[in-house]
Short mmCIF file of C-alpha atoms and ligand atoms in Angstrom, two decimals:
data_model
loop_
_atom_site.label_atom_id
_atom_site.label_comp_id
_atom_site.label_asym_id
_atom_site.label_seq_id
_atom_site.Cartn_x
_atom_site.Cartn_y
_atom_site.Cartn_z
CA UNK A 1 -13.95 -68.37 -173.26
CA UNK A 2 -16.83 -69.75 -171.19
CA UNK A 3 -18.89 -67.42 -169.44
CA UNK A 4 -19.42 -69.91 -166.48
CA UNK A 5 -17.47 -72.71 -165.89
CA UNK A 6 -18.14 -74.99 -163.13
CA UNK A 7 -15.59 -77.71 -162.50
CA UNK A 8 -15.65 -80.86 -160.16
CA UNK A 9 -17.97 -79.15 -157.60
CA UNK A 10 -18.92 -81.00 -154.72
CA UNK A 11 -20.68 -80.03 -151.67
CA UNK A 12 -21.98 -81.66 -148.22
CA UNK A 13 -24.73 -80.02 -146.35
CA UNK A 14 -25.27 -80.98 -142.86
CA UNK A 15 -23.30 -84.26 -143.43
CA UNK A 16 -25.56 -85.18 -146.47
CA UNK A 17 -23.79 -85.19 -149.62
CA UNK A 18 -25.88 -82.60 -152.14
CA UNK A 19 -23.50 -81.96 -155.18
CA UNK A 20 -21.46 -84.75 -156.58
CA UNK A 21 -18.65 -83.81 -159.10
CA UNK A 22 -20.39 -81.39 -161.18
CA UNK A 23 -18.91 -79.74 -163.86
CA UNK A 24 -20.54 -77.48 -166.67
CA UNK A 25 -19.48 -74.69 -168.74
CA UNK A 26 -21.81 -71.95 -170.31
CA UNK A 27 -20.85 -69.93 -173.45
CA UNK A 28 -21.46 -66.16 -173.58
CA UNK A 29 -25.17 -65.37 -174.61
CA UNK A 30 -26.28 -69.11 -174.20
CA UNK A 31 -29.35 -70.05 -172.69
CA UNK A 32 -28.83 -73.20 -170.37
CA UNK A 33 -31.45 -75.13 -168.13
CA UNK A 34 -30.45 -77.22 -165.35
CA UNK A 35 -33.37 -79.72 -164.83
CA UNK A 36 -33.51 -82.06 -161.81
CA UNK A 37 -35.97 -83.44 -159.23
CA UNK A 38 -36.88 -81.30 -156.61
CA UNK A 39 -34.55 -81.58 -153.53
CA UNK A 40 -31.61 -82.62 -155.62
CA UNK A 41 -29.43 -79.77 -155.09
CA UNK A 42 -30.31 -77.26 -157.88
CA UNK A 43 -30.35 -74.09 -155.82
CA UNK A 44 -27.35 -75.32 -153.92
CA UNK A 45 -25.65 -75.39 -157.12
CA UNK A 46 -26.73 -71.88 -157.97
CA UNK A 47 -25.80 -70.40 -154.53
CA UNK A 48 -22.32 -71.96 -155.22
CA UNK A 49 -22.07 -70.37 -158.77
CA UNK A 50 -23.42 -66.83 -157.26
CA UNK A 51 -20.71 -67.05 -154.76
CA UNK A 52 -23.13 -67.31 -151.86
CA UNK A 53 -22.01 -70.63 -150.76
CA UNK A 54 -18.47 -72.22 -150.92
CA UNK A 55 -17.91 -75.44 -152.67
CA UNK A 56 -16.16 -78.32 -150.38
CA UNK A 57 -14.23 -79.33 -153.70
CA UNK A 58 -14.00 -77.79 -157.36
CA UNK A 59 -14.01 -74.13 -158.74
CA UNK A 60 -16.35 -71.56 -160.39
CA UNK A 61 -14.69 -69.46 -163.28
CA UNK A 62 -16.50 -66.61 -164.53
CA UNK A 63 -15.20 -65.10 -167.94
CA UNK A 64 -12.11 -67.20 -167.19
CA UNK A 65 -11.34 -65.59 -163.76
CA UNK A 66 -11.50 -67.84 -160.62
CA UNK A 67 -14.76 -66.74 -158.65
CA UNK A 68 -15.15 -69.35 -156.28
CA UNK A 69 -16.87 -68.14 -153.16
CA UNK A 70 -17.19 -64.63 -154.40
CA UNK A 71 -20.00 -62.76 -155.06
CA UNK A 72 -21.02 -59.77 -157.19
CA UNK A 73 -20.43 -60.94 -160.66
CA UNK A 74 -23.67 -62.38 -161.76
CA UNK A 75 -27.41 -61.63 -161.29
CA UNK A 76 -29.14 -64.07 -159.05
CA UNK A 77 -33.11 -64.47 -159.06
CA UNK A 78 -33.63 -66.65 -156.02
CA UNK A 79 -36.75 -68.83 -155.56
CA UNK A 80 -38.67 -66.34 -153.86
CA UNK A 81 -39.25 -63.16 -155.81
CA UNK A 82 -38.09 -61.04 -152.69
CA UNK A 83 -39.70 -57.64 -153.97
CA UNK A 84 -39.66 -55.23 -150.99
CA UNK A 85 -43.47 -54.59 -150.34
CA UNK A 86 -42.77 -50.97 -149.04
CA UNK A 87 -41.15 -49.94 -152.44
CA UNK A 88 -42.94 -49.13 -155.54
CA UNK A 89 -42.05 -51.36 -158.73
CA UNK A 90 -39.74 -48.47 -160.23
CA UNK A 91 -37.94 -48.24 -156.74
CA UNK A 92 -37.81 -52.01 -156.27
CA UNK A 93 -36.23 -52.80 -159.78
CA UNK A 94 -33.71 -49.71 -159.55
CA UNK A 95 -32.08 -51.33 -156.28
CA UNK A 96 -29.29 -52.84 -158.01
CA UNK A 97 -28.46 -49.45 -159.83
CA UNK A 98 -28.65 -47.35 -156.37
CA UNK A 99 -26.35 -50.14 -154.87
CA UNK A 100 -23.76 -49.52 -157.67
CA UNK A 101 -24.13 -45.61 -156.70
CA UNK A 102 -25.88 -44.49 -159.66
CA UNK A 103 -28.29 -41.42 -158.75
CA UNK A 104 -31.87 -42.17 -158.18
CA UNK A 105 -32.71 -39.86 -161.28
CA UNK A 106 -30.46 -41.80 -163.55
CA UNK A 107 -31.62 -45.23 -162.15
CA UNK A 108 -35.02 -44.18 -162.65
CA UNK A 109 -34.31 -43.19 -166.27
CA UNK A 110 -32.61 -46.54 -167.11
CA UNK A 111 -35.39 -48.48 -165.40
CA UNK A 112 -37.94 -46.62 -167.46
CA UNK A 113 -36.30 -47.77 -170.86
CA UNK A 114 -36.92 -51.36 -169.92
CA UNK A 115 -40.29 -51.10 -168.66
CA UNK A 116 -41.94 -51.78 -172.03
CA UNK A 117 -40.23 -54.71 -172.76
CA UNK A 118 -40.80 -56.00 -169.39
CA UNK A 119 -44.45 -55.54 -169.51
CA UNK A 120 -44.54 -53.05 -166.67
CA UNK A 121 -45.42 -49.45 -168.50
CA UNK A 122 -47.72 -48.10 -166.58
CA UNK A 123 -47.43 -49.76 -163.38
CA UNK A 124 -44.16 -48.17 -161.90
CA UNK A 125 -46.04 -46.46 -158.91
CA UNK A 126 -47.81 -49.74 -157.95
CA UNK A 127 -46.77 -51.54 -154.94
CA UNK A 128 -45.88 -55.50 -155.29
CA UNK A 129 -48.95 -56.46 -153.50
CA UNK A 130 -51.08 -54.67 -156.31
CA UNK A 131 -49.61 -56.75 -159.11
CA UNK A 132 -50.34 -60.22 -160.36
CA UNK A 133 -47.96 -63.02 -159.68
CA UNK A 134 -46.60 -62.73 -163.34
CA UNK A 135 -46.09 -59.04 -163.06
CA UNK A 136 -44.22 -59.56 -159.88
CA UNK A 137 -41.99 -62.09 -161.58
CA UNK A 138 -41.38 -59.68 -164.57
CA UNK A 139 -40.21 -57.05 -161.93
CA UNK A 140 -38.18 -59.46 -160.14
CA UNK A 141 -36.52 -60.37 -163.63
CA UNK A 142 -36.12 -56.74 -164.54
CA UNK A 143 -34.32 -56.14 -161.16
CA UNK A 144 -32.20 -59.19 -161.78
CA UNK A 145 -31.19 -57.98 -165.12
CA UNK A 146 -30.43 -54.54 -164.07
CA UNK A 147 -27.70 -55.91 -161.62
CA UNK A 148 -25.13 -56.90 -164.30
CA UNK A 149 -27.24 -57.74 -167.40
CA UNK A 150 -24.95 -60.04 -168.90
CA UNK A 151 -25.23 -63.31 -166.80
CA UNK A 152 -28.16 -64.14 -165.22
CA UNK A 153 -29.21 -66.89 -162.76
CA UNK A 154 -32.82 -67.77 -162.39
CA UNK A 155 -33.89 -69.96 -159.81
CA UNK A 156 -37.59 -71.53 -160.80
CA UNK A 157 -38.80 -68.29 -161.78
CA UNK A 158 -42.45 -69.48 -162.86
CA UNK A 159 -42.66 -72.30 -160.52
CA UNK A 160 -45.22 -70.56 -158.44
CA UNK A 161 -47.34 -69.34 -161.27
CA UNK A 162 -50.63 -70.85 -162.51
CA UNK A 163 -50.24 -72.95 -165.85
CA UNK A 164 -51.61 -70.28 -168.22
CA UNK A 165 -49.69 -67.52 -166.70
CA UNK A 166 -46.52 -69.75 -166.62
CA UNK A 167 -46.88 -70.42 -170.13
CA UNK A 168 -47.24 -66.77 -171.31
CA UNK A 169 -44.20 -66.07 -169.21
CA UNK A 170 -41.91 -68.74 -170.65
CA UNK A 171 -42.60 -67.52 -174.21
CA UNK A 172 -42.16 -63.65 -172.98
CA UNK A 173 -38.52 -64.82 -171.47
CA UNK A 174 -37.86 -66.67 -174.72
CA UNK A 175 -38.35 -63.49 -176.66
CA UNK A 176 -36.77 -61.16 -173.95
CA UNK A 177 -33.71 -63.23 -174.41
CA UNK A 178 -33.40 -63.23 -178.03
CA UNK A 179 -33.71 -59.61 -177.79
CA UNK A 180 -31.06 -58.94 -175.22
CA UNK A 181 -28.84 -62.12 -175.44
CA UNK A 182 -27.65 -62.54 -171.95
CA UNK A 183 -25.82 -65.60 -170.73
CA UNK A 184 -28.61 -67.40 -168.69
CA UNK A 185 -28.61 -70.48 -166.36
CA UNK A 186 -32.41 -71.53 -165.36
CA UNK A 187 -33.05 -74.12 -162.89
CA UNK A 188 -36.31 -75.98 -163.20
CA UNK A 189 -37.89 -79.21 -162.50
CA UNK A 190 -40.37 -78.61 -165.37
CA UNK A 191 -39.25 -80.75 -168.48
CA UNK A 192 -41.43 -78.62 -170.80
CA UNK A 193 -39.93 -75.33 -169.68
CA UNK A 194 -36.24 -76.60 -170.11
CA UNK A 195 -37.48 -77.70 -173.79
CA UNK A 196 -39.14 -74.47 -174.75
CA UNK A 197 -36.17 -72.38 -173.36
CA UNK A 198 -32.90 -73.78 -173.39
CA UNK A 199 -29.97 -74.23 -176.05
CA UNK A 200 -28.69 -76.77 -173.86
CA UNK A 201 -30.44 -78.95 -170.97
CA UNK A 202 -28.27 -80.50 -168.06
CA UNK A 203 -30.18 -83.17 -166.33
CA UNK A 204 -29.40 -83.84 -162.91
CA UNK A 205 -29.79 -86.84 -160.60
CA UNK A 206 -31.71 -87.04 -157.42
CA UNK A 207 -29.43 -85.92 -154.38
CA UNK A 208 -26.41 -86.06 -154.41
CA UNK A 209 -26.66 -84.17 -157.66
CA UNK A 210 -24.53 -85.39 -160.76
CA UNK A 211 -24.99 -84.68 -164.35
CA UNK A 212 -26.64 -87.64 -166.03
CA UNK A 213 -27.19 -86.06 -169.31
CA UNK A 214 -26.32 -82.94 -171.55
CA UNK A 215 -29.12 -82.46 -174.23
CA UNK A 216 -29.76 -79.96 -176.91
CA UNK A 217 -33.26 -79.40 -177.59
CA UNK A 218 -33.73 -79.07 -181.34
CA UNK A 219 -36.40 -76.34 -180.83
CA UNK A 220 -37.69 -76.88 -184.53
CA UNK A 221 -40.09 -79.86 -184.55
CA UNK A 222 -42.03 -81.38 -181.85
CA UNK A 223 -41.44 -84.80 -182.78
CA UNK A 224 -37.73 -84.51 -182.27
CA UNK A 225 -38.31 -82.84 -178.77
CA UNK A 226 -40.75 -85.30 -177.90
CA UNK A 227 -38.00 -88.02 -178.34
CA UNK A 228 -35.69 -85.84 -176.41
CA UNK A 229 -38.30 -85.51 -173.54
CA UNK A 230 -38.68 -89.31 -173.20
CA UNK A 231 -34.87 -89.64 -173.15
CA UNK A 232 -34.51 -87.27 -170.28
CA UNK A 233 -37.86 -88.87 -168.36
CA UNK A 234 -35.94 -92.31 -168.98
CA UNK A 235 -32.93 -90.96 -167.28
CA UNK A 236 -34.68 -89.23 -164.44
CA UNK A 237 -36.92 -92.22 -163.63
CA UNK A 238 -34.28 -94.87 -163.66
CA UNK A 239 -34.55 -96.45 -160.49
CA UNK A 240 -30.59 -96.05 -160.13
CA UNK A 241 -28.13 -94.84 -162.15
CA UNK A 242 -25.08 -95.54 -159.82
N1 LIG B 301 -28.46 -74.30 -145.80
C1 LIG B 301 -28.84 -75.73 -145.96
N2 LIG B 301 -28.52 -76.46 -144.97
C2 LIG B 301 -28.61 -77.91 -144.76
N3 LIG B 301 -29.40 -78.59 -145.73
C3 LIG B 301 -29.58 -77.65 -146.91
C4 LIG B 301 -29.41 -76.12 -146.94
N4 LIG B 301 -29.80 -75.79 -148.08
C5 LIG B 301 -30.33 -77.29 -148.84
N5 LIG B 301 -30.29 -78.07 -148.03
C6 LIG B 301 -30.73 -79.48 -148.20
O1 LIG B 301 -30.06 -79.79 -149.64
C7 LIG B 301 -30.76 -80.67 -150.63
C8 LIG B 301 -30.75 -80.00 -151.65
O2 LIG B 301 -31.39 -78.50 -151.71
P1 LIG B 301 -31.70 -77.59 -152.75
O3 LIG B 301 -30.35 -77.19 -153.32
O4 LIG B 301 -32.36 -76.63 -152.14
O5 LIG B 301 -32.67 -78.34 -153.75
P2 LIG B 301 -33.52 -78.01 -155.06
O6 LIG B 301 -33.28 -76.64 -155.29
O7 LIG B 301 -32.93 -78.90 -156.23
O8 LIG B 301 -34.86 -78.51 -154.88
C9 LIG B 301 -32.43 -80.49 -149.84
O9 LIG B 301 -32.27 -81.99 -149.15
C10 LIG B 301 -32.15 -79.48 -148.68
O10 LIG B 301 -33.25 -80.06 -147.71
MG1 LIG B 302 -34.33 -75.07 -155.41
#
């Protein structure tokens, strides 16, 4: 049974058709990327999967249960990191546990066990403004992970980072996911990022977003991935695929 199943989802925002009949399925523990040009509707699609927005048509199933328009089942890291500036890193990452009614002491204990893998060991008492962009994103990822830990939606988590930090974070996320094996949908407009991280890539058209291509990076040889990159670029750059 698919962890995430999107069937025939369409959405119009302020009179503009944004999503056009999107269907996709993500199996448990798979890492999928959704790749598409800026403004095509990627964040809108994640908002619908997370239940923050209702589709005009179509449905969202999570673990085989109709979850259309309902929140609370997936961890969602939105485009901004949204760490609370007045809380230190440990208290920031504990928020989802506290919301679930876990005691502060127990939440701290749980969060502390993950700090080394998230590269935050020794920084728990720091405030967000005292950390680099990469560390803030790792803290936001840990907070996202602690919300449910099994299904994560990540919206362009590294888009604001400089190229060197972004590259390091991508490698780190790949290793982290190999260890913890969550089900992930990562939204990006960066082909290299999608090729590096995902088992399967869905390529979306410009707005209204439709699925143009489903691709499976080989991940083994640079030559095959280069070929796939050219294919994806050709699909994205085609003048009109309607
Ligand atoms: N709440 C909203 N109301 C009206 N239009 C919106 C809203 N959110 C996004 N849009 C518009 O819908 C389109 C898709 O936005 P978005 O999903 O954020 O794209 P992406 O994440 O792919 O860059 C954009 O043209 C954007 O301006
Ligand atoms: Mg977006």
